[in-house]
Amino acid sequence: MQLQSLIFLLITFPFFSQAQTTGADQTGVYLPLLKGKKVGMVVNQTSVIGDRLSVDSLHALGVDIRMVFGPEHGFRGNASNGAEVGDEKDRATGIPIISLYGAKRQPTPQEMAALDVLIFDIQDVGCRFYTNINTLAEVMDACAKAGKELIIFDRPNPNAFVDGPILDMENRSGIGRFPIPITHGMTIGEFAQMLNGEGWLPNKTKCKIRVIKIKDYRHDMYYTLPVGPSPNLNTQESVILYPSLCLFEGTIVSQGRGTYMPFTVLGAPALKGKFDFSFKPVSIPGKSETPLHQDQTCYGLDLRKYDIKALHAKGKVNIRWIMDMYKAYPYKGKFFDRSQSQQIGNIDGLAGVKKFKQQIIAGTSEAEIRKSWEPGLSQYKQMRKKYVLYP
């Protein structure tokens, strides 16, 4: 099943020729930095050099990789959302794979003592509630405490725009740890600089980082991911729709978990008669074992043919969908009922502010909702300018 899941991700995301050259692809820049060093790598299935996993490529080039650390979904990207992942050995190289999404969230002092340098090479999707930035912070903290350098292979952000309310820290959780908007508009390398600069690491420590920058990249570029970033973001459409559709994780509306089209559809059984389109979530090992509305027919929206390039160009989270779904849902009191939806978080944690739920219930206009995100959003945009590496 693990190999099948990886093959599915690779087939679904064919290797497109990109105008940009990722940090990982610039081996000539960083290989001299790794010579004679004991190296650890924080990677997953998105960590590729060309069409090969970066661990395999660097191992073949003679880099002394002592440990591989895997984030949420595991090193091969085939663990379900939120599922704990255990330690193992990589069958291809024999290198120990240590989970950072099980009993611990960061490398131990003993593990760091066995390394000279750590590499972070994971594709992010630019959202506050996508946990890669949490893993980045944990790894930076471990490096700071151990006095070790973190080398970041930077990759383009497919949702590199800034939008949404700033997280109120009273809503801080595993799906929102930092006072940033829903889409932060930064690459992993840039976000690492913000973590250092704003003192967001524990005890305001600073990590020594070196960013291997993306060549020929701008934030406004439309970027097609070569590999699916997680089991339920398995198409380019799902990646671009994710900032808008993940808000539904705090509702009774399914986003298609338990189908092979997650984060491209929306629906619920109670919406029968309101919409013609339907789908039925089922248990899919490695993607969603117990999806919301399992084995029930859901009625709603099919967004698979939505103009995602136009959505990307607008640079905004689409909140009309959640506004319209709330209006259509017949049992208003259950719409935001987390106990009914059994999802990863409540709407306050996902939106970042309690006001958003209240505004949807009250029927507040989109313009007024967006106005309420100020002045925080503009202040964040100004702060962000200190850390950007690309135009």
Short mmCIF file of C-alpha atoms in Angstrom, two decimals:
data_model
loop_
_atom_site.label_atom_id
_atom_site.label_comp_id
_atom_site.label_asym_id
_atom_site.label_seq_id
_atom_site.Cartn_x
_atom_site.Cartn_y
_atom_site.Cartn_z
CA MET A 1 0.00 0.00 0.00
CA GLN A 2 2.89 2.41 0.72
CA LEU A 3 4.41 1.93 -2.75
CA GLN A 4 0.97 2.19 -4.37
CA SER A 5 0.30 5.49 -2.55
CA LEU A 6 3.63 6.94 -3.71
CA ILE A 7 3.04 5.82 -7.31
CA PHE A 8 -0.46 7.39 -7.19
CA LEU A 9 1.00 10.73 -6.08
CA LEU A 10 3.71 10.66 -8.75
CA ILE A 11 1.30 9.74 -11.55
CA THR A 12 -1.24 12.35 -10.48
CA PHE A 13 1.48 15.02 -10.39
CA PRO A 14 3.53 14.44 -13.58
CA PHE A 15 6.90 16.16 -13.76
CA PHE A 16 6.32 19.45 -15.55
CA SER A 17 9.17 21.58 -16.82
CA GLN A 18 9.31 24.61 -14.54
CA ALA A 19 10.77 28.06 -15.24
CA GLN A 20 12.20 28.05 -11.72
CA THR A 21 15.12 26.02 -10.38
CA THR A 22 14.49 24.87 -6.82
CA GLY A 23 17.11 25.03 -4.10
CA ALA A 24 17.41 21.23 -4.11
CA ASP A 25 18.20 21.17 -7.82
CA GLN A 26 21.24 23.45 -7.35
CA THR A 27 23.61 20.75 -6.16
CA GLY A 28 26.65 22.72 -7.28
CA VAL A 29 25.79 25.43 -4.76
CA TYR A 30 25.42 23.30 -1.66
CA LEU A 31 27.40 20.08 -2.14
CA PRO A 32 30.64 21.82 -1.06
CA LEU A 33 28.86 22.79 2.18
CA LEU A 34 28.16 19.12 2.92
CA LYS A 35 31.62 17.72 2.19
CA GLY A 36 32.96 15.82 5.20
CA LYS A 37 29.80 16.57 7.22
CA LYS A 38 27.47 14.19 9.04
CA VAL A 39 24.13 15.17 7.57
CA GLY A 40 20.51 14.83 8.69
CA MET A 41 17.59 15.52 6.34
CA VAL A 42 14.01 16.58 7.08
CA VAL A 43 12.20 15.41 3.98
CA ASN A 44 9.16 13.70 2.50
CA GLN A 45 7.99 12.54 -0.93
CA THR A 46 8.07 16.13 -2.26
CA SER A 47 11.82 16.33 -1.62
CA VAL A 48 13.05 15.66 -5.13
CA ILE A 49 16.02 16.55 -7.28
CA GLY A 50 14.68 16.31 -10.79
CA ASP A 51 12.56 13.16 -10.71
CA ARG A 52 14.42 11.42 -7.88
CA LEU A 53 14.07 11.73 -4.10
CA SER A 54 16.75 14.06 -2.76
CA VAL A 55 17.83 11.50 -0.14
CA ASP A 56 18.51 8.95 -2.88
CA SER A 57 20.27 11.52 -5.07
CA LEU A 58 22.52 12.89 -2.35
CA HIS A 59 23.27 9.42 -1.00
CA ALA A 60 24.38 8.40 -4.49
CA LEU A 61 26.58 11.51 -4.67
CA GLY A 62 28.40 10.39 -1.53
CA VAL A 63 26.81 12.72 1.01
CA ASP A 64 27.09 11.16 4.48
CA ILE A 65 23.41 11.07 5.45
CA ARG A 66 23.14 9.71 8.98
CA MET A 67 19.41 10.24 9.65
CA VAL A 68 16.21 11.12 7.82
CA PHE A 69 13.41 12.86 9.70
CA GLY A 70 9.83 12.54 8.43
CA PRO A 71 6.99 15.04 9.13
CA GLU A 72 3.19 14.56 9.11
CA HIS A 73 2.20 11.90 6.52
CA GLY A 74 5.65 10.30 6.86
CA PHE A 75 8.83 10.20 4.77
CA ARG A 76 7.03 8.62 1.81
CA GLY A 77 3.91 10.78 2.21
CA ASN A 78 1.47 7.89 2.64
CA ALA A 79 0.18 8.31 6.20
CA SER A 80 -3.31 9.68 6.70
CA ASN A 81 -4.03 13.16 8.02
CA GLY A 82 -3.11 13.45 11.71
CA ALA A 83 -1.98 9.81 11.96
CA GLU A 84 1.05 9.13 14.15
CA VAL A 85 4.03 7.78 12.22
CA GLY A 86 6.64 5.40 13.65
CA ASP A 87 10.40 5.09 13.13
CA GLU A 88 11.76 2.73 10.48
CA LYS A 89 14.70 2.12 8.15
CA ASP A 90 14.73 3.19 4.54
CA ARG A 91 14.78 0.05 2.44
CA ALA A 92 16.64 1.73 -0.42
CA THR A 93 19.56 3.18 1.57
CA GLY A 94 19.41 1.62 5.03
CA ILE A 95 19.34 5.10 6.58
CA PRO A 96 17.30 5.37 9.82
CA ILE A 97 14.02 7.25 9.34
CA ILE A 98 12.90 9.05 12.48
CA SER A 99 9.32 10.31 12.75
CA LEU A 100 8.59 13.89 13.79
CA TYR A 101 4.87 13.17 13.83
CA GLY A 102 4.59 10.49 16.47
CA ALA A 103 5.98 10.48 19.99
CA LYS A 104 8.01 13.64 19.31
CA ARG A 105 7.93 16.73 17.13
CA GLN A 106 11.63 17.58 16.88
CA PRO A 107 15.02 15.80 16.82
CA THR A 108 16.36 14.97 20.29
CA PRO A 109 19.60 16.49 21.68
CA GLN A 110 21.22 13.06 21.24
CA GLU A 111 20.23 12.92 17.58
CA MET A 112 21.43 16.46 16.98
CA ALA A 113 24.75 15.67 18.69
CA ALA A 114 25.35 12.96 16.07
CA LEU A 115 24.99 15.46 13.21
CA ASP A 116 27.02 18.37 11.89
CA VAL A 117 24.27 19.93 9.83
CA LEU A 118 20.56 19.46 9.11
CA ILE A 119 18.80 19.96 5.76
CA PHE A 120 15.13 20.96 5.49
CA ASP A 121 13.63 20.14 2.10
CA ILE A 122 9.82 19.94 2.10
CA GLN A 123 7.30 21.46 -0.30
CA ASP A 124 4.86 23.74 1.50
CA VAL A 125 1.50 25.04 0.23
CA GLY A 126 1.56 28.43 1.93
CA CYS A 127 -1.23 28.01 4.49
CA ARG A 128 -1.24 28.63 8.23
CA PHE A 129 -3.07 25.37 8.93
CA TYR A 130 -0.72 23.20 6.84
CA THR A 131 1.66 21.73 9.41
CA ASN A 132 4.97 21.98 7.52
CA ILE A 133 5.68 25.40 9.02
CA ASN A 134 5.17 23.89 12.49
CA THR A 135 7.73 21.20 11.66
CA LEU A 136 10.09 23.90 10.39
CA ALA A 137 9.81 25.77 13.71
CA GLU A 138 10.44 22.61 15.73
CA VAL A 139 13.50 21.72 13.64
CA MET A 140 14.85 25.27 13.92
CA ASP A 141 14.40 25.11 17.69
CA ALA A 142 16.34 21.83 17.86
CA CYS A 143 19.14 23.27 15.72
CA ALA A 144 19.29 26.47 17.79
CA LYS A 145 19.59 24.55 21.05
CA ALA A 146 22.28 22.30 19.57
CA GLY A 147 24.19 25.14 17.90
CA LYS A 148 23.86 23.47 14.49
CA GLU A 149 23.16 25.08 11.12
CA LEU A 150 19.95 24.39 9.19
CA ILE A 151 20.27 24.43 5.41
CA ILE A 152 16.93 25.04 3.68
CA PHE A 153 16.38 23.92 0.10
CA ASP A 154 13.80 26.52 -0.87
CA ARG A 155 10.83 25.68 -3.11
CA PRO A 156 8.12 27.89 -4.69
CA ASN A 157 4.91 28.56 -2.79
CA PRO A 158 1.92 27.61 -5.01
CA ASN A 159 -0.34 29.94 -2.96
CA ALA A 160 2.08 32.84 -2.56
CA PHE A 161 -0.49 35.52 -1.76
CA VAL A 162 -1.43 37.12 1.55
CA ASP A 163 -5.05 36.92 2.70
CA GLY A 164 -7.30 36.07 5.62
CA PRO A 165 -7.61 37.14 9.24
CA ILE A 166 -4.52 37.18 11.46
CA LEU A 167 -4.59 34.35 13.98
CA ASP A 168 -5.71 35.53 17.40
CA MET A 169 -3.28 33.72 19.70
CA GLU A 170 -6.12 32.63 21.99
CA ASN A 171 -7.00 30.28 19.12
CA ARG A 172 -3.46 28.91 18.91
CA SER A 173 -3.38 25.16 18.15
CA GLY A 174 -1.65 22.54 16.02
CA ILE A 175 -3.39 24.02 12.97
CA GLY A 176 -2.37 27.57 13.81
CA ARG A 177 0.69 28.43 15.88
CA PHE A 178 1.73 31.84 14.64
CA PRO A 179 0.03 35.27 14.28
CA ILE A 180 -0.19 35.13 10.50
CA PRO A 181 -3.08 35.16 7.99
CA ILE A 182 -4.56 32.06 6.35
CA THR A 183 -2.14 32.40 3.43
CA HIS A 184 1.19 33.85 4.54
CA GLY A 185 2.66 34.53 1.09
CA MET A 186 6.13 33.18 1.82
CA THR A 187 8.40 30.33 0.84
CA ILE A 188 9.74 28.04 3.54
CA GLY A 189 13.06 29.87 3.41
CA GLU A 190 11.39 33.23 3.87
CA PHE A 191 9.18 31.94 6.68
CA ALA A 192 12.27 30.64 8.49
CA GLN A 193 13.65 34.16 8.42
CA MET A 194 10.40 35.46 9.90
CA LEU A 195 10.49 32.86 12.68
CA ASN A 196 13.95 34.10 13.63
CA GLY A 197 13.29 37.78 13.12
CA GLU A 198 10.00 37.95 15.03
CA GLY A 199 11.25 35.84 17.93
CA TRP A 200 8.65 33.11 17.41
CA LEU A 201 10.94 30.24 18.41
CA PRO A 202 10.78 29.12 22.08
CA ASN A 203 12.54 31.62 24.36
CA LYS A 204 13.06 33.78 21.26
CA THR A 205 16.14 31.79 20.32
CA LYS A 206 17.58 32.19 16.84
CA CYS A 207 18.60 29.39 14.51
CA LYS A 208 21.54 29.69 12.15
CA ILE A 209 19.98 29.17 8.73
CA ARG A 210 21.29 29.11 5.18
CA VAL A 211 18.68 29.31 2.42
CA ILE A 212 19.52 27.79 -0.96
CA LYS A 213 17.36 30.17 -2.95
CA ILE A 214 15.12 29.34 -5.90
CA LYS A 215 16.55 30.56 -9.17
CA ASP A 216 14.38 32.74 -11.45
CA TYR A 217 11.40 32.84 -9.07
CA ARG A 218 8.79 35.52 -8.33
CA HIS A 219 5.93 35.27 -5.86
CA ASP A 220 3.31 35.98 -8.53
CA MET A 221 4.34 32.98 -10.65
CA TYR A 222 1.83 30.18 -11.08
CA TYR A 223 3.67 27.07 -9.92
CA THR A 224 2.61 23.51 -10.72
CA LEU A 225 3.82 21.12 -8.04
CA PRO A 226 5.76 18.15 -9.47
CA VAL A 227 4.69 15.86 -6.58
CA GLY A 228 1.53 15.84 -4.44
CA PRO A 229 2.36 17.32 -1.02
CA SER A 230 0.12 14.93 0.95
CA PRO A 231 -2.37 12.08 0.37
CA ASN A 232 -5.36 14.43 0.32
CA LEU A 233 -3.71 17.12 -1.78
CA ASN A 234 -3.21 14.86 -4.76
CA THR A 235 -3.93 17.20 -7.68
CA GLN A 236 -2.93 20.72 -8.64
CA GLU A 237 -6.59 21.72 -8.30
CA SER A 238 -6.70 20.54 -4.68
CA VAL A 239 -3.54 22.51 -3.84
CA ILE A 240 -4.93 25.79 -5.20
CA LEU A 241 -8.39 25.24 -3.68
CA TYR A 242 -7.00 24.17 -0.31
CA PRO A 243 -6.75 27.64 1.34
CA SER A 244 -10.46 28.16 0.71
CA LEU A 245 -11.79 24.63 1.25
CA CYS A 246 -9.86 23.77 4.40
CA LEU A 247 -12.15 26.14 6.31
CA PHE A 248 -14.83 23.48 5.82
CA GLU A 249 -12.82 21.15 8.11
CA GLY A 250 -14.58 23.02 10.92
CA THR A 251 -18.05 22.33 9.51
CA ILE A 252 -20.42 19.44 8.80
CA VAL A 253 -19.62 19.74 5.06
CA SER A 254 -17.27 17.16 3.53
CA GLN A 255 -14.39 18.38 1.36
CA GLY A 256 -14.14 15.02 -0.37
CA ARG A 257 -11.98 13.12 2.09
CA GLY A 258 -12.72 9.47 1.45
CA THR A 259 -12.75 10.00 -2.32
CA TYR A 260 -10.03 10.27 -4.96
CA MET A 261 -10.95 13.92 -5.46
CA PRO A 262 -10.36 15.46 -2.00
CA PHE A 263 -10.38 19.26 -1.65
CA THR A 264 -12.04 19.68 -5.01
CA VAL A 265 -15.63 18.86 -3.97
CA LEU A 266 -17.97 19.96 -1.19
CA GLY A 267 -21.12 18.30 0.09
CA ALA A 268 -23.27 16.83 2.84
CA PRO A 269 -26.25 14.43 2.96
CA ALA A 270 -28.56 17.16 4.28
CA LEU A 271 -28.02 19.21 1.11
CA LYS A 272 -30.01 16.74 -1.00
CA GLY A 273 -32.37 18.69 -3.22
CA LYS A 274 -30.20 21.81 -2.99
CA PHE A 275 -27.53 20.59 -5.43
CA ASP A 276 -27.44 18.07 -8.29
CA PHE A 277 -23.83 16.93 -7.90
CA SER A 278 -23.20 14.07 -5.47
CA PHE A 279 -20.38 11.86 -4.17
CA LYS A 280 -20.00 9.17 -1.51
CA PRO A 281 -17.01 9.15 0.90
CA VAL A 282 -15.65 5.69 1.73
CA SER A 283 -12.76 4.41 3.82
CA ILE A 284 -9.50 4.64 1.85
CA PRO A 285 -6.42 3.36 3.73
CA GLY A 286 -3.55 5.80 3.62
CA LYS A 287 -5.82 8.68 2.62
CA SER A 288 -8.84 8.75 4.95
CA GLU A 289 -9.83 5.71 6.98
CA THR A 290 -12.91 7.22 8.69
CA PRO A 291 -14.04 10.15 6.55
CA LEU A 292 -16.89 12.45 7.44
CA HIS A 293 -20.25 11.09 6.13
CA GLN A 294 -18.65 7.72 5.39
CA ASP A 295 -20.81 5.57 3.06
CA GLN A 296 -23.41 8.34 2.78
CA THR A 297 -24.27 10.22 -0.40
CA CYS A 298 -23.27 13.89 -0.16
CA TYR A 299 -24.76 16.63 -2.32
CA GLY A 300 -22.96 19.85 -3.16
CA LEU A 301 -20.39 21.46 -5.43
CA ASP A 302 -17.96 19.96 -7.93
CA LEU A 303 -15.01 22.36 -8.24
CA ARG A 304 -12.72 20.13 -10.28
CA LYS A 305 -13.19 22.28 -13.37
CA TYR A 306 -13.06 25.59 -11.51
CA ASP A 307 -10.65 28.09 -13.07
CA ILE A 308 -7.85 27.67 -10.54
CA LYS A 309 -5.47 29.94 -12.44
CA ALA A 310 -8.01 32.76 -12.16
CA LEU A 311 -8.42 32.00 -8.44
CA HIS A 312 -4.63 32.12 -8.04
CA ALA A 313 -4.44 35.42 -9.93
CA LYS A 314 -7.03 37.03 -7.62
CA GLY A 315 -4.80 36.34 -4.63
CA LYS A 316 -7.71 35.87 -2.25
CA VAL A 317 -9.19 33.09 -0.14
CA ASN A 318 -12.68 32.38 -1.51
CA ILE A 319 -15.04 32.77 1.45
CA ARG A 320 -18.16 32.85 -0.72
CA TRP A 321 -18.30 29.07 -0.74
CA ILE A 322 -18.60 28.76 3.03
CA MET A 323 -21.05 31.67 3.13
CA ASP A 324 -23.25 30.08 0.45
CA MET A 325 -23.06 26.58 1.96
CA TYR A 326 -24.17 27.92 5.34
CA LYS A 327 -27.15 29.63 3.70
CA ALA A 328 -28.10 26.41 1.89
CA TYR A 329 -27.67 24.09 4.88
CA PRO A 330 -31.10 23.35 6.46
CA TYR A 331 -29.89 22.67 10.02
CA LYS A 332 -27.99 25.84 10.86
CA GLY A 333 -27.20 24.78 14.43
CA LYS A 334 -25.22 21.77 13.20
CA PHE A 335 -23.22 23.48 10.47
CA PHE A 336 -20.27 24.37 12.74
CA ASP A 337 -20.74 21.43 15.12
CA ARG A 338 -17.27 19.92 15.41
CA SER A 339 -18.55 16.95 17.43
CA GLN A 340 -20.77 16.07 14.49
CA SER A 341 -18.14 16.67 11.82
CA GLN A 342 -15.28 14.81 13.55
CA GLN A 343 -12.76 16.96 11.74
CA ILE A 344 -9.23 18.11 12.47
CA GLY A 345 -10.21 21.38 14.13
CA ASN A 346 -12.97 23.83 14.84
CA ILE A 347 -13.76 26.84 12.70
CA ASP A 348 -12.27 29.30 15.20
CA GLY A 349 -8.89 27.56 14.99
CA LEU A 350 -9.00 27.32 11.21
CA ALA A 351 -10.15 30.88 10.55
CA GLY A 352 -7.95 32.11 13.39
CA VAL A 353 -10.61 34.37 14.91
CA LYS A 354 -13.92 33.70 16.65
CA LYS A 355 -15.55 36.58 14.81
CA PHE A 356 -15.54 34.73 11.47
CA LYS A 357 -18.06 32.09 12.58
CA GLN A 358 -20.27 34.78 14.09
CA GLN A 359 -20.13 36.77 10.85
CA ILE A 360 -21.17 33.79 8.73
CA ILE A 361 -24.11 33.06 11.05
CA ALA A 362 -25.17 36.72 11.03
CA GLY A 363 -25.08 36.92 7.23
CA THR A 364 -22.42 39.64 7.23
CA SER A 365 -21.41 40.72 3.73
CA GLU A 366 -18.12 39.56 2.25
CA ALA A 367 -16.92 43.15 2.07
CA GLU A 368 -17.58 43.68 5.78
CA ILE A 369 -15.91 40.40 6.71
CA ARG A 370 -12.80 41.36 4.77
CA LYS A 371 -12.82 44.83 6.29
CA SER A 372 -12.73 43.24 9.75
CA TRP A 373 -9.38 41.63 8.91
CA GLU A 374 -7.80 45.08 9.05
CA PRO A 375 -5.57 46.65 10.22
CA GLY A 376 -3.94 43.31 11.09
CA LEU A 377 -3.62 42.12 7.49
CA SER A 378 -1.96 45.33 6.29
CA GLN A 379 0.38 45.32 9.28
CA TYR A 380 1.40 41.74 8.49
CA LYS A 381 2.09 42.63 4.86
CA GLN A 382 4.39 45.41 6.00
CA MET A 383 6.21 43.11 8.44
CA ARG A 384 6.57 40.44 5.74
CA LYS A 385 8.62 42.80 3.58
CA LYS A 386 11.57 42.42 5.96
CA TYR A 387 11.90 38.72 5.19
CA VAL A 388 11.10 38.20 1.50
CA LEU A 389 13.88 36.87 -0.72
CA TYR A 390 12.04 37.14 -4.03
CA PRO A 391 10.13 39.93 -5.82
#
